Coordinates of C-alpha atoms in Angstrom, one line a residue:
M1 CA 0.0 0.0 0.0
R2 CA 1.3 3.4 -0.9
P3 CA 2.0 5.9 2.0
E4 CA -0.6 8.3 0.9
E5 CA -3.2 5.5 1.0
R6 CA -2.1 4.5 4.5
G7 CA -2.5 8.1 5.7
S8 CA -5.9 8.4 4.1
G9 CA -7.0 5.1 5.8
R10 CA -5.9 6.4 9.2
E11 CA -7.9 9.6 8.7
G12 CA -11.0 7.6 7.7
G13 CA -10.7 5.4 10.7
R14 CA -10.5 8.4 13.0
Q15 CA -13.6 9.9 11.4
G16 CA -15.5 6.7 11.9
E17 CA -14.7 6.5 15.6
R18 CA -17.3 8.1 18.0
G19 CA -15.6 9.2 21.2
V20 CA -16.8 11.4 24.1
P21 CA -16.9 15.1 23.2
D22 CA -14.6 17.3 25.0
G23 CA -17.3 19.7 26.0
L24 CA -19.4 16.9 27.6
L25 CA -16.4 15.6 29.5
V26 CA -15.5 19.0 30.9
G27 CA -19.2 19.6 31.8
V28 CA -19.4 16.3 33.8
L29 CA -16.2 17.1 35.6
A30 CA -17.4 20.6 36.5
L31 CA -20.7 19.2 37.7
L32 CA -19.0 16.6 40.0
L33 CA -16.6 19.2 41.3
G34 CA -19.4 21.6 42.0
M35 CA -21.5 19.0 43.8
T36 CA -18.5 18.1 45.9
V37 CA -18.0 21.7 46.9
L38 CA -21.7 22.1 47.7
V39 CA -21.8 19.0 49.9
W40 CA -18.6 20.0 51.8
S41 CA -19.8 23.6 52.4
A42 CA -23.3 22.5 53.3
T43 CA -22.0 20.1 55.9
G44 CA -19.6 22.6 57.4
L45 CA -22.2 25.4 57.4
A46 CA -24.8 23.2 59.0
G47 CA -22.5 22.3 61.8
L48 CA -21.5 26.0 62.2
F49 CA -25.1 27.1 62.4
A50 CA -26.1 24.2 64.8
H51 CA -23.2 24.3 67.2
G52 CA -21.3 27.5 66.5
S53 CA -18.1 26.0 65.0
W54 CA -16.9 24.2 61.9
P55 CA -16.8 20.4 62.3
S56 CA -13.3 19.2 62.9
G57 CA -13.3 16.2 60.5
V58 CA -15.1 17.8 57.6
T59 CA -12.5 18.2 54.9
F60 CA -12.7 18.6 51.2
V61 CA -10.6 15.5 50.5
R62 CA -13.1 13.3 52.5
T63 CA -16.1 14.8 50.7
P64 CA -16.3 12.3 47.7
L65 CA -16.6 9.3 50.1
A66 CA -19.3 11.2 52.1
M67 CA -21.2 11.8 48.9
R68 CA -21.1 8.1 48.1
H69 CA -22.5 7.3 51.5
L70 CA -25.2 10.0 51.3
V71 CA -26.5 8.6 48.0
G72 CA -27.4 5.4 49.6
Q73 CA -28.5 6.8 53.0
P74 CA -29.5 10.4 52.8
H75 CA -30.5 10.6 56.5
D76 CA -27.3 9.3 57.9
V77 CA -25.1 12.4 58.0
P78 CA -22.8 11.1 60.9
G79 CA -22.2 7.9 59.0
A80 CA -21.0 9.9 56.0
W81 CA -18.3 11.5 58.2
P82 CA -17.0 8.8 60.5
G83 CA -14.0 10.8 61.5
T84 CA -16.1 13.6 62.9
P85 CA -17.8 13.5 66.3
E86 CA -21.5 13.2 66.0
E87 CA -22.2 16.1 68.4
Q88 CA -20.4 18.5 66.0
L89 CA -22.7 17.6 63.1
S90 CA -26.2 18.8 62.5
G91 CA -29.3 16.9 61.5
Y92 CA -30.0 15.9 58.0
G93 CA -32.8 18.5 57.6
L94 CA -30.5 21.5 58.1
F95 CA -27.8 19.9 55.9
W96 CA -30.1 19.2 52.9
G97 CA -31.8 22.6 53.3
L98 CA -28.5 24.4 53.0
F99 CA -27.4 22.1 50.1
I100 CA -30.6 22.8 48.1
G101 CA -30.4 26.5 49.0
Q102 CA -26.9 26.8 47.7
L103 CA -27.9 24.9 44.6
M104 CA -30.8 27.3 43.9
V105 CA -28.6 30.3 44.4
L106 CA -26.0 28.9 42.0
L107 CA -28.6 28.2 39.3
V108 CA -30.0 31.7 39.6
L109 CA -26.6 33.3 39.3
T110 CA -25.8 31.1 36.3
V111 CA -29.0 32.2 34.5
F112 CA -28.3 35.8 35.4
V113 CA -24.8 35.7 34.0
M114 CA -25.9 34.0 30.8
G115 CA -28.7 36.6 30.3
T116 CA -26.3 39.4 30.9
A117 CA -23.7 38.0 28.5
A118 CA -26.4 37.5 25.8
R119 CA -27.6 41.1 26.2
W120 CA -24.1 42.4 26.0
R121 CA -23.3 40.4 22.8
A122 CA -26.6 41.6 21.2
G123 CA -25.8 45.2 22.1
R124 CA -22.3 44.9 20.7
A125 CA -23.7 43.5 17.4
A126 CA -26.3 46.3 17.2
R127 CA -23.6 48.9 17.8
R128 CA -21.4 47.4 15.1
K129 CA -24.3 47.3 12.7
A130 CA -25.2 51.0 13.4
A131 CA -21.6 52.0 12.9
A132 CA -21.3 50.2 9.6
A133 CA -24.5 51.7 8.2
P134 CA -23.2 55.3 7.7
A135 CA -20.2 54.0 5.9
A136 CA -22.3 52.1 3.5
D137 CA -24.5 55.1 2.9
R138 CA -21.5 57.2 2.1
T139 CA -20.2 54.6 -0.3
T140 CA -23.6 54.5 -2.1
A141 CA -23.8 58.2 -2.3
A142 CA -20.3 58.5 -3.8
V143 CA -21.3 56.3 -6.8
P144 CA -22.6 58.6 -9.7
P145 CA -25.9 57.6 -11.3
A146 CA -25.6 55.7 -14.6
T147 CA -26.3 57.7 -17.8
P148 CA -28.5 55.8 -20.3
A149 CA -27.4 55.5 -23.9
S150 CA -28.6 58.2 -26.1
S151 CA -30.9 57.4 -29.0
T152 CA -31.8 59.0 -32.2
P153 CA -33.4 62.4 -31.6
A154 CA -37.1 62.4 -32.4
P155 CA -39.6 65.2 -32.4
R156 CA -41.5 65.9 -29.1
P157 CA -45.0 64.5 -29.5
T158 CA -48.1 66.4 -28.3
A159 CA -50.5 65.2 -25.7
P160 CA -53.2 62.9 -27.1
P161 CA -56.8 63.0 -26.0
Q162 CA -58.0 61.1 -22.9
A163 CA -58.3 57.4 -23.5
P164 CA -61.8 56.0 -23.2
A165 CA -62.7 54.3 -19.9
A166 CA -63.3 50.9 -21.6
E167 CA -59.7 50.7 -22.7
R168 CA -58.2 51.4 -19.3
S169 CA -56.7 48.6 -17.4
P170 CA -56.9 49.0 -13.7
G171 CA -53.6 48.9 -11.8
R172 CA -53.0 47.4 -8.4
E173 CA -52.8 49.7 -5.4
G174 CA -49.2 50.7 -4.6
A175 CA -47.8 49.8 -8.1
V176 CA -47.4 51.8 -11.3
A177 CA -49.6 50.3 -14.1
Y178 CA -49.4 51.3 -17.7
E179 CA -52.0 51.1 -20.5
K180 CA -51.9 51.4 -24.2
P181 CA -53.5 54.7 -25.3
P182 CA -54.5 55.4 -28.9
A183 CA -51.7 56.3 -31.2
D184 CA -51.5 59.8 -32.6
A185 CA -50.7 60.8 -36.2
T186 CA -46.9 60.3 -35.9
G187 CA -47.3 56.8 -34.6
T188 CA -46.0 57.6 -31.1
H189 CA -47.7 56.8 -27.9
T190 CA -48.1 58.9 -24.7
R191 CA -47.4 57.2 -21.4
Y192 CA -50.0 57.3 -18.7
L193 CA -49.6 56.9 -15.0
H194 CA -52.3 55.0 -13.2
T195 CA -53.3 55.6 -9.5
A196 CA -50.0 54.9 -7.7
H197 CA -48.3 55.6 -4.3
D198 CA -45.0 56.8 -5.8
V199 CA -43.8 58.9 -8.7
R200 CA -40.7 57.7 -10.3
G201 CA -38.3 59.0 -12.9
V202 CA -37.6 62.5 -11.7
H203 CA -34.7 63.8 -13.8
D204 CA -31.9 66.0 -12.9
I205 CA -30.9 69.1 -15.0
H206 CA -28.7 66.9 -17.3
G207 CA -31.5 64.6 -18.4
G208 CA -30.2 61.5 -16.5
P209 CA -32.5 59.6 -14.1
A210 CA -32.1 60.4 -10.5
A211 CA -33.0 58.3 -7.5
A212 CA -36.6 57.5 -7.1
V213 CA -38.4 60.2 -5.1
P214 CA -41.1 59.0 -2.8
G215 CA -44.4 60.4 -3.9
T216 CA -47.8 60.8 -2.4
P217 CA -50.9 58.7 -2.4
M218 CA -53.2 59.7 -5.2
T219 CA -56.3 57.7 -4.2
G220 CA -59.4 59.8 -4.9
G221 CA -60.5 62.1 -2.2
V222 CA -57.8 61.3 0.4
P223 CA -55.3 64.0 1.2
D224 CA -51.7 62.9 0.7
A225 CA -48.6 63.9 2.6
Y226 CA -48.5 67.3 0.8
G227 CA -52.1 68.1 1.7
T228 CA -53.6 67.5 -1.8
A229 CA -56.2 65.0 -2.7
G230 CA -55.4 62.5 -5.4
T231 CA -57.4 61.6 -8.4
S232 CA -58.9 58.2 -9.3
G233 CA -58.2 56.7 -12.7
P234 CA -55.1 57.1 -15.0
V235 CA -53.5 60.5 -15.1
P236 CA -51.3 61.5 -18.1
L237 CA -47.8 62.7 -17.3
S238 CA -47.9 65.0 -20.3
S239 CA -51.0 67.1 -19.5
G240 CA -53.5 68.0 -17.0
L241 CA -51.5 70.3 -14.7
P242 CA -50.4 73.9 -15.1
G243 CA -47.1 74.2 -16.9
D244 CA -45.8 77.1 -14.7
A245 CA -46.1 75.0 -11.6
Y246 CA -43.6 72.5 -13.1
G247 CA -41.3 74.9 -14.6
G248 CA -42.5 74.1 -18.1
T249 CA -44.3 76.0 -20.8
G250 CA -47.7 74.6 -20.6
G251 CA -49.8 71.6 -20.0
A252 CA -48.9 69.7 -23.2
G253 CA -45.4 68.5 -22.4
G254 CA -44.1 65.3 -23.9
P255 CA -42.4 62.2 -22.4
V256 CA -39.5 62.8 -20.1
P257 CA -36.1 62.1 -21.9
G258 CA -34.1 59.2 -20.7
L259 CA -37.1 57.2 -19.5
P260 CA -38.5 54.1 -21.2
G261 CA -41.7 54.6 -23.1
T262 CA -44.9 52.6 -22.9
Y263 CA -43.4 49.5 -24.6
G264 CA -39.9 49.7 -23.3
A265 CA -38.3 52.1 -26.0
V266 CA -36.1 54.8 -24.7
V267 CA -37.4 58.3 -25.3
P268 CA -34.6 60.4 -26.9
A269 CA -33.4 63.6 -25.5
P270 CA -34.1 66.9 -27.4
P271 CA -31.4 68.0 -29.9
E272 CA -30.4 71.0 -27.9
A273 CA -29.5 68.8 -25.0
A274 CA -27.2 66.6 -27.1
V275 CA -25.3 69.4 -29.0
G276 CA -24.6 72.2 -26.7
A277 CA -24.5 73.0 -23.0
A278 CA -27.6 72.2 -21.1
A279 CA -29.9 75.1 -20.5
P280 CA -30.8 75.9 -16.9
V281 CA -34.0 74.1 -16.0
R282 CA -36.1 74.9 -13.0
E283 CA -36.8 72.1 -10.6
R284 CA -40.3 70.7 -10.9
P285 CA -42.2 70.4 -7.7
L286 CA -44.4 67.3 -7.3
I287 CA -47.5 69.3 -6.4
P288 CA -48.5 72.6 -7.9
E289 CA -48.2 75.6 -5.7
P290 CA -51.8 76.6 -5.9
L291 CA -53.0 73.2 -4.9
R292 CA -50.4 72.9 -2.2
A293 CA -51.3 76.2 -0.6
A294 CA -55.0 75.4 -0.7
A295 CA -54.6 72.0 0.9
T296 CA -52.0 72.8 3.6
G297 CA -54.2 75.4 5.2
P298 CA -55.4 75.1 8.8
L299 CA -57.9 72.3 9.3
P300 CA -61.4 73.2 10.6
V301 CA -61.7 72.9 14.4
T302 CA -64.8 71.3 15.7
V303 CA -66.1 73.4 18.6
P304 CA -68.5 71.5 20.9
A305 CA -71.9 73.1 21.6
P306 CA -72.1 74.9 24.9
R307 CA -73.7 72.8 27.6
G308 CA -75.4 74.2 30.7
P309 CA -75.3 72.7 34.2
V310 CA -78.8 71.3 33.7
V311 CA -79.8 69.1 30.7
L312 CA -83.4 67.9 30.1
G313 CA -84.2 64.9 28.0
P314 CA -85.1 61.2 27.9
A315 CA -82.8 58.4 29.0
E316 CA -81.4 58.0 25.4
T317 CA -80.2 61.6 25.6
R318 CA -78.9 61.6 29.2
H319 CA -76.9 58.4 29.1
P320 CA -74.2 59.4 26.6
L321 CA -73.8 62.8 28.2
A322 CA -73.3 61.1 31.6
V323 CA -70.8 58.6 30.3
Q324 CA -68.8 61.4 28.6
A325 CA -68.9 63.5 31.8
V326 CA -67.7 60.7 34.0
R327 CA -64.8 59.9 31.6
D328 CA -63.8 63.6 31.3
A329 CA -63.7 64.1 35.1
E330 CA -60.1 65.0 35.9
G331 CA -60.3 64.3 39.6
P332 CA -62.6 62.6 42.0
A333 CA -66.2 62.1 41.0
L334 CA -69.6 61.5 42.6
V335 CA -72.0 59.8 40.2
I336 CA -75.7 59.4 40.9
T337 CA -77.7 57.3 38.4
S338 CA -80.6 54.9 38.0
S339 CA -78.9 53.1 35.2
P340 CA -76.4 50.2 36.1
A341 CA -75.1 50.6 32.5
L342 CA -73.5 53.9 33.4
W343 CA -71.5 52.1 36.2
A344 CA -70.6 49.2 33.9
E345 CA -69.3 51.4 31.0
T346 CA -67.2 53.7 33.1
K347 CA -65.9 51.8 36.1
D348 CA -62.9 50.3 34.4
A349 CA -61.7 53.7 33.1
R350 CA -62.2 55.3 36.5
A351 CA -60.4 52.5 38.2
K352 CA -57.2 53.6 36.6
L353 CA -57.4 57.0 38.3
G354 CA -58.4 55.9 41.9
P355 CA -60.6 53.6 44.0
V356 CA -64.1 52.9 42.7
L357 CA -66.9 52.6 45.3
L358 CA -70.4 51.5 44.6
Y359 CA -73.3 52.2 47.0
D360 CA -76.1 50.0 45.7
P361 CA -78.5 49.0 48.5
S362 CA -81.1 47.7 46.0
H363 CA -78.6 45.4 44.4
L364 CA -79.1 46.7 40.8
C365 CA -75.5 46.2 39.7
D366 CA -74.0 42.8 39.1
T367 CA -71.2 42.8 41.6
P368 CA -70.6 41.6 45.1
A369 CA -68.3 44.6 46.0
R370 CA -70.7 47.1 47.4
L371 CA -70.1 49.9 49.9
H372 CA -71.5 49.7 53.5
W373 CA -72.5 53.0 55.0
P374 CA -74.4 53.5 58.2
P375 CA -76.5 56.8 58.3
T376 CA -75.3 57.3 61.9
T377 CA -71.8 58.0 60.7
G378 CA -70.5 61.3 62.1
C379 CA -73.8 62.1 64.0
E380 CA -71.9 62.5 67.2
D381 CA -71.8 66.1 66.1
R382 CA -75.2 67.8 66.5
A383 CA -74.9 69.8 63.3
T384 CA -74.1 66.7 61.3
A385 CA -77.0 64.9 62.8
A386 CA -79.3 67.8 61.8
A387 CA -78.0 67.8 58.2
R388 CA -78.4 64.0 58.0
A389 CA -81.9 64.1 59.3
A390 CA -82.8 66.8 56.7
A391 CA -81.4 64.7 53.9
L392 CA -83.2 61.6 55.0
L393 CA -86.5 63.4 55.2
S394 CA -86.1 65.4 52.0
P395 CA -87.8 62.8 49.7
V396 CA -90.8 62.5 51.9
R397 CA -91.0 66.0 53.3
P398 CA -94.3 67.8 52.4
T399 CA -93.8 71.0 50.4
A400 CA -96.9 72.9 51.5
K401 CA -96.3 75.7 54.0
I402 CA -99.1 74.5 56.2
D403 CA -97.2 71.3 56.9
Q404 CA -94.0 73.1 57.7
A405 CA -94.5 72.6 61.5
V406 CA -95.0 68.9 61.1
A407 CA -91.9 68.6 59.0
D408 CA -89.9 70.5 61.7
V409 CA -91.1 68.1 64.4
A410 CA -90.2 65.1 62.2
E411 CA -86.7 66.6 61.6
T412 CA -86.2 67.1 65.4
L413 CA -87.2 63.5 66.2
L414 CA -85.0 62.0 63.5
R415 CA -82.0 64.2 64.5
S416 CA -82.4 63.2 68.1
Y417 CA -82.5 59.5 67.2
L418 CA -79.4 59.7 65.0
H419 CA -77.5 61.6 67.7
A420 CA -78.5 59.2 70.5
A421 CA -77.5 56.2 68.4
A422 CA -74.1 57.7 67.5
V423 CA -73.1 58.7 71.0
D424 CA -74.1 55.4 72.5
G425 CA -72.6 53.2 69.7
R426 CA -75.9 51.8 68.5
T427 CA -76.8 50.7 65.0
I428 CA -79.3 51.9 62.5
R429 CA -81.7 49.2 63.7
H430 CA -82.3 51.1 66.9
V431 CA -82.9 54.3 64.9
H432 CA -85.4 52.4 62.8
R433 CA -87.2 51.1 65.9
W434 CA -87.3 54.5 67.5
A435 CA -88.6 56.1 64.2
Q436 CA -91.5 53.7 64.4
G437 CA -92.4 54.9 67.9
T438 CA -91.1 51.8 69.8
Q439 CA -88.9 52.2 72.9
V440 CA -88.5 55.9 72.4
Q441 CA -87.6 56.4 76.1
D442 CA -84.3 54.6 75.5
A443 CA -83.3 57.4 73.2
V444 CA -84.4 60.0 75.8
R445 CA -82.4 58.2 78.5
T446 CA -79.3 58.0 76.4
L447 CA -79.4 61.7 75.6
R448 CA -79.8 62.6 79.3
T449 CA -77.2 60.3 80.8
N450 CA -74.5 60.0 78.1
T451 CA -71.7 62.6 78.5
K452 CA -71.0 62.8 74.8
A453 CA -74.6 63.9 74.0
A454 CA -75.1 67.6 73.2
S455 CA -76.6 69.7 76.0
G456 CA -80.3 70.3 75.6
S457 CA -80.8 67.5 73.1
A458 CA -82.8 65.4 75.7
G459 CA -85.1 68.3 76.4
E460 CA -85.8 68.9 72.7
L461 CA -86.7 65.2 72.2
E462 CA -89.0 65.2 75.2
A463 CA -90.7 68.4 74.1
A464 CA -91.3 67.0 70.6
L465 CA -92.8 63.8 72.0
T466 CA -95.1 65.3 74.6
S467 CA -96.4 68.5 73.0
H468 CA -99.1 68.4 70.3
P469 CA -99.9 64.7 70.1
E470 CA -101.5 64.9 66.7
R471 CA -98.5 66.7 65.2
R472 CA -96.2 64.2 66.9
D473 CA -98.1 61.2 65.3
I474 CA -97.9 62.7 61.8
A475 CA -94.2 63.4 62.3
Q476 CA -93.6 59.9 63.4
E477 CA -95.3 58.7 60.2
L478 CA -92.8 60.7 58.2
T479 CA -89.8 59.3 60.1
S480 CA -91.1 55.8 59.8
R481 CA -91.7 56.3 56.0
A482 CA -88.2 57.7 55.5
L483 CA -86.6 54.6 57.0
A484 CA -89.1 52.0 55.7
A485 CA -86.5 50.5 53.4
L486 CA -84.6 49.2 56.4
S487 CA -87.2 46.4 56.6
T488 CA -85.6 44.9 53.5
I489 CA -82.6 42.6 54.2
N490 CA -80.4 44.0 51.4
V491 CA -80.9 47.6 52.4
R492 CA -80.4 46.9 56.1
E493 CA -77.2 45.0 55.4
S494 CA -75.8 47.9 53.3
C495 CA -76.2 50.1 56.4
T496 CA -74.1 47.8 58.6
P497 CA -70.9 49.4 59.8
N498 CA -67.7 48.3 58.0
R499 CA -64.4 49.8 59.1
T500 CA -62.7 49.3 55.7
D501 CA -65.5 50.9 53.8
A502 CA -65.6 53.8 56.2
L503 CA -61.8 54.5 55.7
T504 CA -62.1 54.2 52.0
L505 CA -65.1 56.6 51.8
D506 CA -63.3 59.2 53.9
S507 CA -60.2 59.1 51.6
F508 CA -61.6 58.6 48.1
I509 CA -61.7 62.3 47.4
N510 CA -58.0 62.7 48.2
E511 CA -57.2 59.6 46.2
G512 CA -59.1 60.7 43.1
G513 CA -61.6 58.0 43.4
T514 CA -65.2 57.6 42.1
L515 CA -68.3 57.0 44.2
Y516 CA -71.3 55.5 42.3
V517 CA -74.7 55.9 44.0
V518 CA -77.2 53.7 42.1
G519 CA -80.8 53.3 43.0
E520 CA -84.3 52.8 41.5
A521 CA -86.0 55.7 39.8
I522 CA -89.0 56.6 41.9
E523 CA -91.5 59.3 40.7
D524 CA -93.6 59.5 43.9
P525 CA -91.4 59.0 46.9
R526 CA -93.8 60.5 49.3
T527 CA -95.9 57.3 49.2
R528 CA -93.2 54.7 48.6
P529 CA -89.7 56.2 48.9
G530 CA -87.7 52.9 48.9
A531 CA -84.0 53.5 49.4
M532 CA -84.1 57.1 48.1
P533 CA -83.7 58.6 51.6
L534 CA -80.5 56.6 52.2
L535 CA -79.1 57.5 48.8
T536 CA -79.8 61.1 49.3
A537 CA -78.2 61.2 52.7
L538 CA -75.0 59.6 51.4
A539 CA -74.7 61.9 48.5
A540 CA -75.4 65.0 50.6
S541 CA -72.8 63.8 53.1
V542 CA -70.2 63.5 50.3
V543 CA -71.1 67.0 48.9
E544 CA -70.8 68.5 52.4
R545 CA -67.4 66.9 52.9
G546 CA -66.2 68.3 49.6
R547 CA -67.5 71.8 50.5
R548 CA -65.7 71.7 53.9
M549 CA -62.5 70.6 52.2
A550 CA -62.8 73.5 49.7
E551 CA -63.3 76.0 52.6
R552 CA -60.2 74.7 54.3
S553 CA -58.0 75.0 51.2
S554 CA -55.9 78.2 50.6
S555 CA -57.6 78.9 47.3
G556 CA -61.2 78.3 48.6
R557 CA -61.8 75.5 46.1
L558 CA -61.0 71.9 45.5
D559 CA -58.0 71.1 43.2
P560 CA -58.5 68.8 41.4
P561 CA -62.2 69.4 41.5
L562 CA -64.9 67.0 42.7
S563 CA -67.1 66.4 39.6
L564 CA -70.7 65.8 40.3
V565 CA -72.5 63.8 37.6
L566 CA -76.2 63.6 38.6
D567 CA -78.1 61.4 36.1
D568 CA -81.8 61.3 36.9
V569 CA -81.0 62.9 40.2
A570 CA -84.6 63.9 40.9
A571 CA -85.8 60.3 40.8
V572 CA -82.9 58.7 42.6
A573 CA -81.5 61.1 45.2
P574 CA -82.9 64.7 45.2
L575 CA -80.1 66.5 46.9
P576 CA -81.2 69.5 49.0
Q577 CA -78.0 71.3 48.0
L578 CA -78.5 71.0 44.3
P579 CA -79.8 74.6 43.6
D580 CA -76.7 76.0 45.5
L581 CA -74.4 73.6 43.6
L582 CA -75.6 74.7 40.2
T583 CA -74.9 78.4 41.0
T584 CA -71.8 78.4 43.1
G585 CA -70.4 74.8 42.9
A586 CA -68.0 75.5 40.0
D587 CA -66.3 78.3 42.0
R588 CA -65.7 75.9 44.9
G589 CA -64.3 73.1 42.8
L590 CA -67.6 71.2 42.7
P591 CA -68.6 71.3 39.0
T592 CA -72.1 69.9 38.7
L593 CA -74.0 68.4 35.8
A594 CA -77.6 67.6 36.5
L595 CA -79.5 65.5 34.0
L596 CA -83.3 65.6 34.4
R597 CA -86.3 64.4 32.5
S598 CA -88.4 67.6 32.3
R599 CA -88.9 71.0 33.9
E600 CA -92.0 69.6 35.7
Q601 CA -89.8 67.0 37.5
A602 CA -87.4 69.7 38.6
R603 CA -90.2 71.9 39.8
T604 CA -91.7 69.1 41.8
R605 CA -88.5 68.2 43.6
W606 CA -87.3 71.8 44.2
P607 CA -90.4 73.9 44.2
H608 CA -88.8 76.9 45.9
H609 CA -85.9 77.2 43.4
D610 CA -85.7 77.8 39.7
L611 CA -83.0 75.6 38.3
P612 CA -80.8 77.1 35.4
V613 CA -82.0 74.8 32.6

């Protein structure tokens, strides 16, 4: 056998052999070494943590034998280290815990290092690519454009008439499509440009083709990047636009020299360009100046129609206005509505700005997250109790002047009941019982004996209960009717105190939150008020809190403002403060939008005020 054949045979034999790859071998050795280090360090650290010192016989050289023993008996740590006293070693739980913990830390560090290295390599490649791009651009710019071969001069043809619509071939959007127009007398054809998104073949002053210039969309009726609207259908390059705008001499120019014709023939340059020096030619703008000036003018601005604080209309008119007002609120918002759809359409958008609270004692909305609010909140203060009683009685309060005395007695009774329950730590159930005329003496005793009660409150309650029995009976009917909804389980449960809800309600204005007050629309609350008194009391309490915050501020107004969106407010929660809010609320940072059904509805709820409709 020749030497070269023997050499080739040895090489073929080596290629046929399949040995262990070097990378796999190094990886296995690194894994074994790492596991050895982890077992050794875990044993030593476990003894250090358990007894305060490193075990005497735990050495790195003895670790492989210990690993072999632990593979068969993981719980026998002293047997893995026979040369170490057992009292210096820890239990197997601490040892394996430290071992697994070190292994997890090592894996996390490995993944972190690999990710960091990959990001660094990707960033280096991106920087190299960015650095190479300008050099390539400079090289491309330095290469002069190729000059096409000149052809035999030919006379410049005139523009033919527009081709009939039946002979046009539609082009695809975004591409230049050509069609065969009718031939003129000289046998030449005029090139047409169909609806396209770019204009190609703009020539320099020497007649050579320059780089393609990006054009503008020319679809019919749509303004392009220059502000002009394109035309639909084929547009001839030789006519149709003023010649002065392109630097030419009219609208009947011929084909551009140096460009291929309709069927691929090169259109020759004029004789004067081939013989002598090139005459100065003005640059031709892509869009005529008159069209560009007319199209780039200021766009018309849509000015919304002015809207007053009170809007009248049906539900179809009120709902979109309420939705837009809630979405446009820049700060906290109080929303009163009889439509659960308003809450459903705006709650997600408002949740991005702050907490969203829902007071829905009638369970009209499909959600379990409802606010709990007891009407006795804050009634330790006598003035707060008086305002709360007035708000609770406002839906059922008679409007005739002859009934004014009865309404005052009812307000005194309800104010005393709320004050007594608040200072004694009682619930709304006791107020409901007292309002029905049951165990009223408990309220009198509380106001007389409790040190937190306002002075003279017990005497006022006793005077209202003992003088004018007929007036007292009618007043008790009013208080009982105002709290009649507490007989319903859902309504009574919504008035149960909840510490979390109380804190959230107190802070939602500062946090930019939204409070939705949802209830049934009731047209005649004096006979069947439902939960309207409770809704009115909560809304009035929030408005009063916002007014006090505005008074304490340095500017005398809330910033950001508390927006009040009151949809169908007359049928849900007729606020006693609404007339004042419509006139002075915006100055205090309480912008109000009241959406009502009709003037008659507004006149029925607020008979002594003329709302600015």
